[in-house]
Structures are given as C-alpha cells and as structure tokens.
CSV table of C-alpha atoms in Angstrom, one decimal:
chain,number,residue,atom,x,y,z
Y,23,MET,CA,0.8,-54.7,-49.8
Y,24,SER,CA,2.4,-51.7,-51.2
Y,25,HIS,CA,5.7,-52.7,-51.1
Y,26,GLU,CA,7.8,-55.6,-49.6
Y,27,ARG,CA,7.6,-56.3,-46.1
Y,28,ARG,CA,9.2,-59.1,-43.9
Y,29,VAL,CA,6.7,-61.8,-43.9
Y,30,GLU,CA,6.4,-63.8,-40.1
Y,31,GLU,CA,4.5,-67.1,-40.8
Y,32,LEU,CA,2.0,-68.4,-37.7
Y,33,GLU,CA,0.6,-71.4,-37.4
Y,34,ARG,CA,-3.1,-70.4,-36.5
Y,35,LEU,CA,-5.0,-66.9,-35.8
Y,36,PRO,CA,-4.2,-65.8,-32.3
Y,37,ARG,CA,-6.7,-65.4,-29.6
Y,38,LEU,CA,-7.7,-62.1,-28.9
Y,39,GLY,CA,-7.8,-62.4,-24.8
Y,40,GLY,CA,-3.9,-63.2,-24.7
Y,41,LEU,CA,-3.4,-60.1,-27.0
Y,42,PHE,CA,-5.0,-58.0,-24.9
Y,43,VAL,CA,-3.0,-58.6,-21.9
Y,44,ARG,CA,0.2,-58.5,-23.8
Y,45,GLY,CA,-1.5,-55.0,-25.3
Y,46,ALA,CA,-2.3,-53.3,-22.0
Y,47,VAL,CA,1.3,-54.7,-20.5
Y,48,GLY,CA,2.8,-52.9,-23.4
Y,49,SER,CA,0.9,-49.9,-23.4
Y,50,ALA,CA,2.2,-48.3,-20.1
Y,51,THR,CA,5.8,-48.4,-21.8
Y,52,LYS,CA,4.8,-46.4,-25.1
Y,53,ARG,CA,4.5,-42.8,-24.5
Y,54,PRO,CA,4.3,-39.8,-26.8
Y,55,GLY,CA,7.5,-38.2,-27.4
Y,56,GLY,CA,9.8,-38.3,-30.9
Y,57,THR,CA,8.7,-39.6,-33.8
Y,58,VAL,CA,7.4,-42.9,-34.2
Y,59,ARG,CA,8.1,-45.5,-37.0
Y,60,LEU,CA,5.9,-48.9,-37.8
Y,61,PRO,CA,7.8,-52.4,-38.1
Y,62,GLU,CA,8.1,-53.5,-41.8
Y,63,VAL,CA,6.5,-56.8,-41.0
Y,64,ALA,CA,3.6,-58.5,-42.3
Y,65,TYR,CA,1.9,-61.7,-40.3
Y,66,ARG,CA,0.9,-64.4,-42.3
Y,67,VAL,CA,-1.6,-67.5,-41.4
Y,68,ALA,CA,-1.6,-69.8,-44.5
Y,69,ALA,CA,-4.3,-72.4,-44.1
Y,70,VAL,CA,-7.5,-71.1,-41.8
Y,71,ASP,CA,-9.7,-73.9,-41.8
Y,72,THR,CA,-13.5,-72.2,-41.8
Y,73,THR,CA,-15.2,-75.5,-41.3
Y,74,GLY,CA,-15.5,-75.6,-37.5
Y,75,GLU,CA,-17.0,-71.7,-37.6
Y,76,ALA,CA,-20.6,-72.7,-38.2
Y,77,ALA,CA,-22.2,-72.5,-34.8
Y,78,HIS,CA,-19.7,-69.1,-34.3
Y,79,LEU,CA,-21.1,-67.7,-38.0
Y,80,ALA,CA,-24.8,-69.1,-36.8
Y,81,ALA,CA,-24.5,-67.0,-33.5
Y,82,TYR,CA,-23.3,-63.8,-35.3
Y,83,GLN,CA,-26.2,-64.0,-38.0
Y,84,GLU,CA,-28.4,-64.0,-34.8
Y,85,LEU,CA,-27.0,-61.0,-33.2
Y,86,LEU,CA,-26.7,-58.9,-36.1
Y,87,GLY,CA,-29.8,-59.7,-38.0
Y,88,GLU,CA,-27.9,-61.2,-40.9
Y,89,PRO,CA,-30.0,-63.9,-42.9
Y,90,SER,CA,-28.6,-68.1,-42.5
Y,91,SER,CA,-26.3,-68.4,-45.2
Y,92,ASP,CA,-22.9,-70.1,-45.6
Y,93,VAL,CA,-21.4,-66.6,-47.2
Y,94,LEU,CA,-19.7,-65.0,-44.4
Y,95,PRO,CA,-20.4,-61.0,-44.6
Y,96,ALA,CA,-17.9,-58.7,-44.4
Y,97,GLY,CA,-18.4,-58.0,-40.8
Y,98,PHE,CA,-18.1,-61.8,-39.9
Y,99,LEU,CA,-14.4,-61.8,-42.0
Y,100,HIS,CA,-13.4,-58.6,-39.9
Y,101,VAL,CA,-13.8,-60.5,-36.8
Y,102,LEU,CA,-12.1,-63.8,-38.0
Y,103,VAL,CA,-9.3,-61.3,-39.1
Y,104,PHE,CA,-8.9,-58.8,-36.3
Y,105,PRO,CA,-7.0,-61.1,-34.2
Y,106,LEU,CA,-4.1,-61.0,-36.5
Y,107,ALA,CA,-4.0,-57.0,-37.1
Y,108,THR,CA,-4.1,-57.0,-33.2
Y,109,ALA,CA,-1.1,-59.2,-32.9
Y,110,VAL,CA,0.6,-56.5,-35.1
Y,111,MET,CA,-0.4,-53.9,-32.8
Y,112,VAL,CA,1.2,-55.7,-29.6
Y,113,ARG,CA,4.5,-56.3,-30.8
Y,114,PRO,CA,7.3,-54.5,-28.7
Y,115,ASP,CA,8.7,-52.6,-32.0
Y,116,PHE,CA,4.9,-51.0,-32.8
Y,117,PRO,CA,4.9,-47.8,-31.6
Y,118,LEU,CA,1.5,-47.1,-30.3
Y,119,PRO,CA,-0.1,-48.1,-27.1
Y,120,LEU,CA,-3.2,-50.5,-27.7
Y,121,LEU,CA,-4.8,-49.4,-24.7
Y,122,GLY,CA,-6.7,-45.5,-25.4
Y,123,MET,CA,-6.8,-46.0,-29.2
Y,124,VAL,CA,-9.4,-44.3,-30.9
Y,125,HIS,CA,-11.0,-46.2,-33.7
Y,126,LEU,CA,-11.9,-43.6,-36.6
Y,127,ARG,CA,-13.0,-45.3,-39.7
Y,128,ASN,CA,-13.4,-48.9,-41.7
Y,129,VAL,CA,-13.0,-49.4,-45.2
Y,130,ALA,CA,-13.7,-53.2,-46.2
Y,131,ARG,CA,-13.8,-54.3,-50.0
Y,132,VAL,CA,-15.5,-58.0,-50.7
Y,133,LEU,CA,-14.4,-59.3,-54.0
Y,134,ARG,CA,-15.9,-62.5,-54.1
Y,135,PRO,CA,-18.1,-64.6,-51.7
Y,136,VAL,CA,-16.2,-66.3,-49.0
Y,137,ARG,CA,-18.2,-69.6,-47.9
Y,138,LEU,CA,-18.2,-71.5,-44.9
Y,139,GLY,CA,-15.6,-74.4,-45.2
Y,140,GLU,CA,-13.2,-72.6,-47.5
Y,141,ARG,CA,-9.6,-72.9,-46.3
Y,142,LEU,CA,-8.4,-69.1,-46.1
Y,143,GLU,CA,-5.0,-67.5,-46.3
Y,144,VAL,CA,-4.8,-64.4,-43.9
Y,145,ARG,CA,-2.3,-61.6,-43.8
Y,146,ALA,CA,-2.3,-58.4,-42.1
Y,147,TRP,CA,0.0,-55.4,-41.5
Y,148,ALA,CA,0.1,-52.0,-40.3
Y,149,GLN,CA,0.7,-49.0,-43.0
Y,150,ASP,CA,0.7,-45.3,-43.6
Y,151,LEU,CA,1.4,-43.9,-40.3
Y,152,ARG,CA,0.2,-40.4,-40.6
Y,153,GLY,CA,-0.4,-37.2,-38.8
Y,154,HIS,CA,-4.2,-35.9,-37.2
Y,155,ARG,CA,-4.9,-32.9,-35.5
Y,156,ARG,CA,-4.9,-34.4,-32.0
Y,157,GLY,CA,-1.8,-37.1,-32.6
Y,158,ALA,CA,-0.9,-40.0,-35.1
Y,159,GLN,CA,-3.1,-41.9,-37.3
Y,160,VAL,CA,-2.5,-45.4,-38.7
Y,161,ASP,CA,-4.1,-47.7,-40.9
Y,162,LEU,CA,-4.3,-51.8,-39.9
Y,163,VAL,CA,-5.0,-53.6,-43.3
Y,164,ALA,CA,-6.3,-57.7,-43.2
Y,165,GLU,CA,-6.2,-59.6,-46.6
Y,166,VAL,CA,-8.3,-62.8,-46.9
Y,167,SER,CA,-7.4,-65.0,-49.9
Y,168,VAL,CA,-8.6,-68.1,-51.1
Y,169,GLY,CA,-6.7,-70.7,-53.5
Y,170,GLY,CA,-4.4,-67.6,-54.1
Y,171,GLU,CA,-7.2,-64.9,-55.1
Y,172,LEU,CA,-7.7,-62.2,-52.7
Y,173,ALA,CA,-11.1,-62.3,-51.6
Y,174,TYR,CA,-11.3,-59.7,-49.0
Y,175,ARG,CA,-9.7,-56.7,-48.1
Y,176,GLY,CA,-10.1,-54.6,-44.9
Y,177,VAL,CA,-8.4,-51.3,-43.8
Y,178,SER,CA,-8.8,-50.2,-39.8
Y,179,THR,CA,-8.0,-46.7,-38.9
Y,180,TYR,CA,-7.1,-45.6,-35.5
Y,181,LEU,CA,-5.8,-42.7,-34.0
Y,182,ALA,CA,-2.9,-42.6,-31.0
Y,183,LYS,CA,-3.7,-39.1,-29.3
Y,184,GLY,CA,-0.8,-37.1,-28.3
Y,185,PHE,CA,2.0,-39.3,-30.7
Y,186,ARG,CA,3.9,-37.6,-33.8
Y,187,ALA,CA,3.9,-39.1,-37.3
Y,188,PRO,CA,6.1,-37.8,-39.7
Y,189,ASP,CA,4.4,-36.8,-43.0
Y,190,ALA,CA,6.3,-37.8,-46.5
Y,191,SER,CA,8.4,-34.9,-46.1
Y,192,GLY,CA,9.5,-35.5,-42.7
Y,193,ALA,CA,7.5,-32.7,-41.1
Y,194,SER,CA,5.0,-33.4,-38.6
Y,195,ALA,CA,1.2,-33.7,-40.7
Y,196,GLY,CA,-1.7,-31.5,-39.8
Y,197,GLY,CA,-4.5,-34.4,-40.1
Y,198,ASP,CA,-8.2,-34.6,-41.0
Y,199,PRO,CA,-9.9,-31.2,-41.1
Y,200,GLU,CA,-12.6,-30.5,-38.8
Y,201,ARG,CA,-16.0,-32.0,-39.9
Y,202,PRO,CA,-18.7,-30.4,-41.2
Y,203,ALA,CA,-22.2,-29.3,-39.3
Y,204,TRP,CA,-24.9,-32.2,-39.8
Y,205,GLN,CA,-28.4,-32.2,-39.6
Y,206,PRO,CA,-30.4,-35.7,-39.0
Y,207,PRO,CA,-32.4,-37.4,-41.9
Y,208,MET,CA,-35.4,-39.0,-41.4
Y,209,PRO,CA,-34.6,-42.1,-39.6
Y,210,THR,CA,-36.0,-45.5,-41.5
Y,211,ALA,CA,-35.2,-47.6,-38.1
Y,212,ARG,CA,-34.5,-47.1,-34.2
Y,213,TRP,CA,-32.5,-49.5,-32.1
Y,214,ARG,CA,-32.9,-50.0,-28.8
Y,215,LEU,CA,-30.0,-51.3,-27.5
Y,216,GLY,CA,-29.7,-53.0,-24.1
Y,217,GLY,CA,-26.6,-52.8,-21.4
Y,218,GLY,CA,-25.8,-56.3,-22.6
Y,219,THR,CA,-25.0,-55.0,-26.0
Y,220,GLY,CA,-21.5,-55.0,-25.5
Y,221,ARG,CA,-21.3,-58.1,-23.6
Y,222,ALA,CA,-23.2,-59.6,-26.7
Y,223,TYR,CA,-21.2,-59.0,-29.5
Y,224,GLY,CA,-18.1,-59.3,-27.5
Y,225,ALA,CA,-18.7,-63.3,-27.3
Y,226,VAL,CA,-19.1,-63.4,-31.2
Y,227,SER,CA,-16.0,-60.9,-32.0
Y,228,GLY,CA,-14.0,-62.1,-29.0
Y,229,ASP,CA,-13.4,-58.3,-28.4
Y,230,GLN,CA,-14.1,-58.4,-24.6
Y,231,ASN,CA,-12.5,-54.9,-24.0
Y,232,PRO,CA,-13.8,-53.3,-20.9
Y,233,ILE,CA,-14.7,-50.3,-21.9
Y,234,HIS,CA,-17.4,-52.3,-23.8
Y,235,THR,CA,-18.6,-54.9,-21.4
Y,236,SER,CA,-18.2,-53.1,-17.9
Y,237,ALA,CA,-19.2,-49.6,-16.7
Y,238,LEU,CA,-16.1,-49.3,-14.1
Y,239,GLY,CA,-14.2,-50.5,-17.2
Y,240,ALA,CA,-15.5,-47.5,-19.1
Y,241,LYS,CA,-15.1,-45.0,-16.4
Y,242,ALA,CA,-11.3,-46.1,-16.5
Y,243,PHE,CA,-11.0,-44.5,-19.7
Y,244,GLY,CA,-13.6,-41.6,-19.2
Y,245,PHE,CA,-17.0,-42.5,-20.2
Y,246,PRO,CA,-20.0,-42.4,-18.1
Y,247,ARG,CA,-20.8,-46.3,-18.9
Y,248,ALA,CA,-20.0,-49.0,-21.4
Y,249,ILE,CA,-20.1,-48.0,-24.9
Y,250,ALA,CA,-21.3,-50.3,-27.8
Y,251,HIS,CA,-18.5,-51.7,-30.3
Y,252,GLY,CA,-18.2,-49.4,-33.4
Y,253,MET,CA,-18.0,-52.5,-35.7
Y,254,TYR,CA,-21.1,-53.6,-34.4
Y,255,THR,CA,-23.5,-50.7,-35.2
Y,256,ALA,CA,-21.3,-50.6,-38.5
Y,257,ALA,CA,-22.2,-54.3,-39.1
Y,258,ARG,CA,-25.9,-54.2,-37.9
Y,259,ALA,CA,-26.5,-51.8,-40.4
Y,260,LEU,CA,-24.5,-53.4,-43.3
Y,261,ALA,CA,-27.2,-56.7,-42.0
Y,262,GLU,CA,-30.1,-54.4,-42.5
Y,263,VAL,CA,-28.7,-53.4,-46.3
Y,264,GLY,CA,-29.0,-56.8,-46.6
Y,265,PRO,CA,-27.2,-59.5,-49.1
Y,266,ALA,CA,-30.0,-59.0,-52.0
Y,267,ARG,CA,-29.0,-55.3,-52.0
Y,268,ARG,CA,-25.1,-55.2,-51.3
Y,269,GLY,CA,-24.6,-58.4,-53.9
Y,270,ASP,CA,-21.5,-60.8,-53.9
Y,271,ALA,CA,-18.9,-58.0,-54.1
Y,272,TYR,CA,-19.3,-54.8,-52.4
Y,273,GLU,CA,-17.3,-51.8,-50.7
Y,274,TRP,CA,-18.6,-51.2,-46.5
Y,275,THR,CA,-17.4,-48.2,-45.3
Y,276,VAL,CA,-17.6,-46.5,-41.8
Y,277,GLU,CA,-16.5,-43.5,-40.3
Y,278,PHE,CA,-17.3,-43.4,-36.1
Y,279,PHE,CA,-17.7,-40.0,-34.5
Y,280,ARG,CA,-19.2,-40.2,-31.1
Y,281,PRO,CA,-19.6,-43.6,-28.6
Y,282,VAL,CA,-23.1,-45.2,-28.1
Y,283,LEU,CA,-23.5,-44.8,-24.9
Y,284,LEU,CA,-25.2,-48.5,-23.1
Y,285,PRO,CA,-28.3,-48.7,-22.7
Y,286,GLY,CA,-29.0,-46.3,-25.4
Y,287,THR,CA,-31.6,-45.7,-28.6
Y,288,VAL,CA,-30.1,-44.9,-31.9
Y,289,ASP,CA,-32.1,-43.7,-34.8
Y,290,VAL,CA,-30.6,-45.3,-38.1
Y,291,ALA,CA,-31.6,-44.2,-41.5
Y,292,ILE,CA,-30.6,-46.4,-44.7
Y,293,ARG,CA,-31.1,-44.5,-47.9
Y,294,PRO,CA,-29.7,-44.9,-51.7
Y,295,VAL,CA,-27.1,-42.7,-52.6
Y,296,ALA,CA,-29.1,-41.4,-55.0
Y,297,ASP,CA,-31.5,-40.2,-52.6
Y,298,VAL,CA,-28.5,-38.3,-50.7
Y,299,ALA,CA,-26.9,-34.9,-51.4
Y,300,ASP,CA,-23.5,-34.5,-51.9
Y,301,ALA,CA,-22.8,-38.4,-51.5
Y,302,PRO,CA,-19.3,-40.3,-51.4
Y,303,ALA,CA,-20.3,-42.9,-54.1
Y,304,ASP,CA,-22.2,-43.3,-57.7
Y,305,GLY,CA,-24.5,-46.1,-56.5
Y,306,GLY,CA,-25.6,-48.2,-53.2
Y,307,PHE,CA,-26.6,-47.1,-50.0
Y,308,VAL,CA,-25.5,-44.5,-47.0
Y,309,TYR,CA,-26.4,-45.3,-43.4
Y,310,ASP,CA,-25.8,-43.0,-40.5
Y,311,GLY,CA,-26.8,-43.5,-36.7
Y,312,TRP,CA,-27.3,-40.9,-34.0
Y,313,ARG,CA,-28.7,-40.4,-30.5
Y,314,SER,CA,-32.3,-40.6,-30.8
Y,315,GLY,CA,-34.0,-37.1,-30.5
Y,316,LYS,CA,-30.9,-35.5,-30.2
Y,317,ASP,CA,-28.3,-34.3,-33.5
Y,318,THR,CA,-25.4,-36.2,-31.9
Y,319,ARG,CA,-24.2,-38.7,-34.7
Y,320,HIS,CA,-22.2,-41.9,-33.7
Y,321,PHE,CA,-21.5,-42.9,-37.3
Y,322,THR,CA,-21.6,-42.9,-41.1
Y,323,GLY,CA,-21.1,-45.1,-43.9
Y,324,THR,CA,-21.6,-46.6,-47.4
Y,325,VAL,CA,-22.5,-49.9,-48.8
Y,326,THR,CA,-21.7,-49.9,-52.4
Y,327,PRO,CA,-22.0,-53.0,-54.7
Y,328,LEU,CA,-18.7,-53.7,-56.7
C-alpha cells in the first residue's frame, strides 16, 4: 500500500450476495453533492485456504476456456478477491454508491503462479479518488500474498457519475480525455454469446447483479436487455491468449467502452503487440472486442509477460 491504512481483520472472505443487498440499501443514502473522501482502511483475510476451490476452478476454466490446471489464472484470482474489494465499497463511510457504478478498467499483475491448495493472504482497499469528466473515479485494489510474497495485484477503476472528487490541489479535476476514433482490425475470433451468458458467469463469479442476469434488472438501469459482465469478456480474451504465451508472470489490462448486450455477437482480434501501431506495451498481445459487423467497440486490453 502506498501509505499506512488502518487494517481491519476479517475471518473469511465475505459472500457477494449479502454485500449486494447492503450496497443496494446504502446506495440510496449516497447522493452527489459536496466533495467526497475515502475511508483510510484496508480489509485483510490472513488465511484463505484454496484447497476447497477445485470444483469452483474447474467450472471457471470450462466456462472461460482456460485449460485444466492447478494454476489460478488472473481472472480467477479476480473472482476470488472481488468480494473483499466489494466489502470496502459497501462500508457506510465509503462515499460512492455501489449501484450505478461504472466499471472503467482493470490492471492485474501476476508476479508468480498461485496454485490450488496454497494458503493466501488477501488485502483490499480503495485509493486515488480523482476527477472524471462525468463524475468521480476511484481505484479498488486487491492483493494476494503467498508465504509473505506478493503474488497478485489487481486494480479495478470505477466511475460514480455526478460525484465530485478533489485533485491534489483541492480543485475539481477534469478527468479522462475523450477517446480517439477507432477502426476495427481484422477479427481473429467471433464469440456468439447467448442470453444466459450473464447467469453462467454469475454462477462462477458470484456476481449476480441483475443487469447481467435479467432483462428487467437491466432495464431498470437504462439497458434494453441484460449485458455481459465486463470481466467475463476480459477473462475470455485472457484465456484465448493462453498460459503458454502469457507465461508464469504477466500483466493483464482491460479498458471498457460500450457494454455487450445479450444475446449478442462479438468480433475479437488478438494480435502480437509488434503488429499494432501505437500499442501501449513493448511485448505481449493486444486484444479488442467489438459488435460484429459494426464499429461499436466494447473493450480493449493487453496481456504482457513480465
């Protein structure tokens, strides 16, 4: 962590279902207005035993297309630690509402393989509240250590529309610049996602947010029908790069643009960085996903061996 936070110990990783209920209730009390501050606290679970995760891992691997292995891919590690980060977001003193938060991007680094059966220390906290042209954005950080060695670090960035965050000088920050124009590359794959994709990923991730599992739930938030989990699309791209090409240690990034409506068809391009002009890394792979036959971009990201 960049500076000291009060550490609160939890006996076990919480369950997402109860957290979403708390988040829904708490969201009603969190309204835009005034400058917001983050709680200076980190949650810690000292010993997460992964021995019992074998069936969970196998279900994840089958759904996402990861090969059978006792190594936990970054997408599964995200699933494992996401409840602890969510617990931070549903605290009464967390100033932004869980409902309606927009997932902007993720950066995850696997520093050494994490294997089924290892005991993990997991920490999570919120940091870097800052401005965005549409509100306030915040990073939720989750770390996994094995035997005192940092093995995984994931940073998820969210946007709360209409809220205000100070920059370093105390003034309201301007936020991210507008995204440049984009043209679809030649696709390397086509994903046909059925209407049950959100429910299937919800079953392995625990994220049963109704915008992903129900047309009615999605319509309540302005979507014409259910949308795919962003992390499902990113994790599927990570799986298609594959363990052999990403290596034992790697960085995995994703930036989200427009959601994928379900059912839907997504064209995907996974290309070596060397083949991409203005790519954001020196090696590895770049992936993009867009609506089939259109130039509606859904996501982009990188997988870079470390």
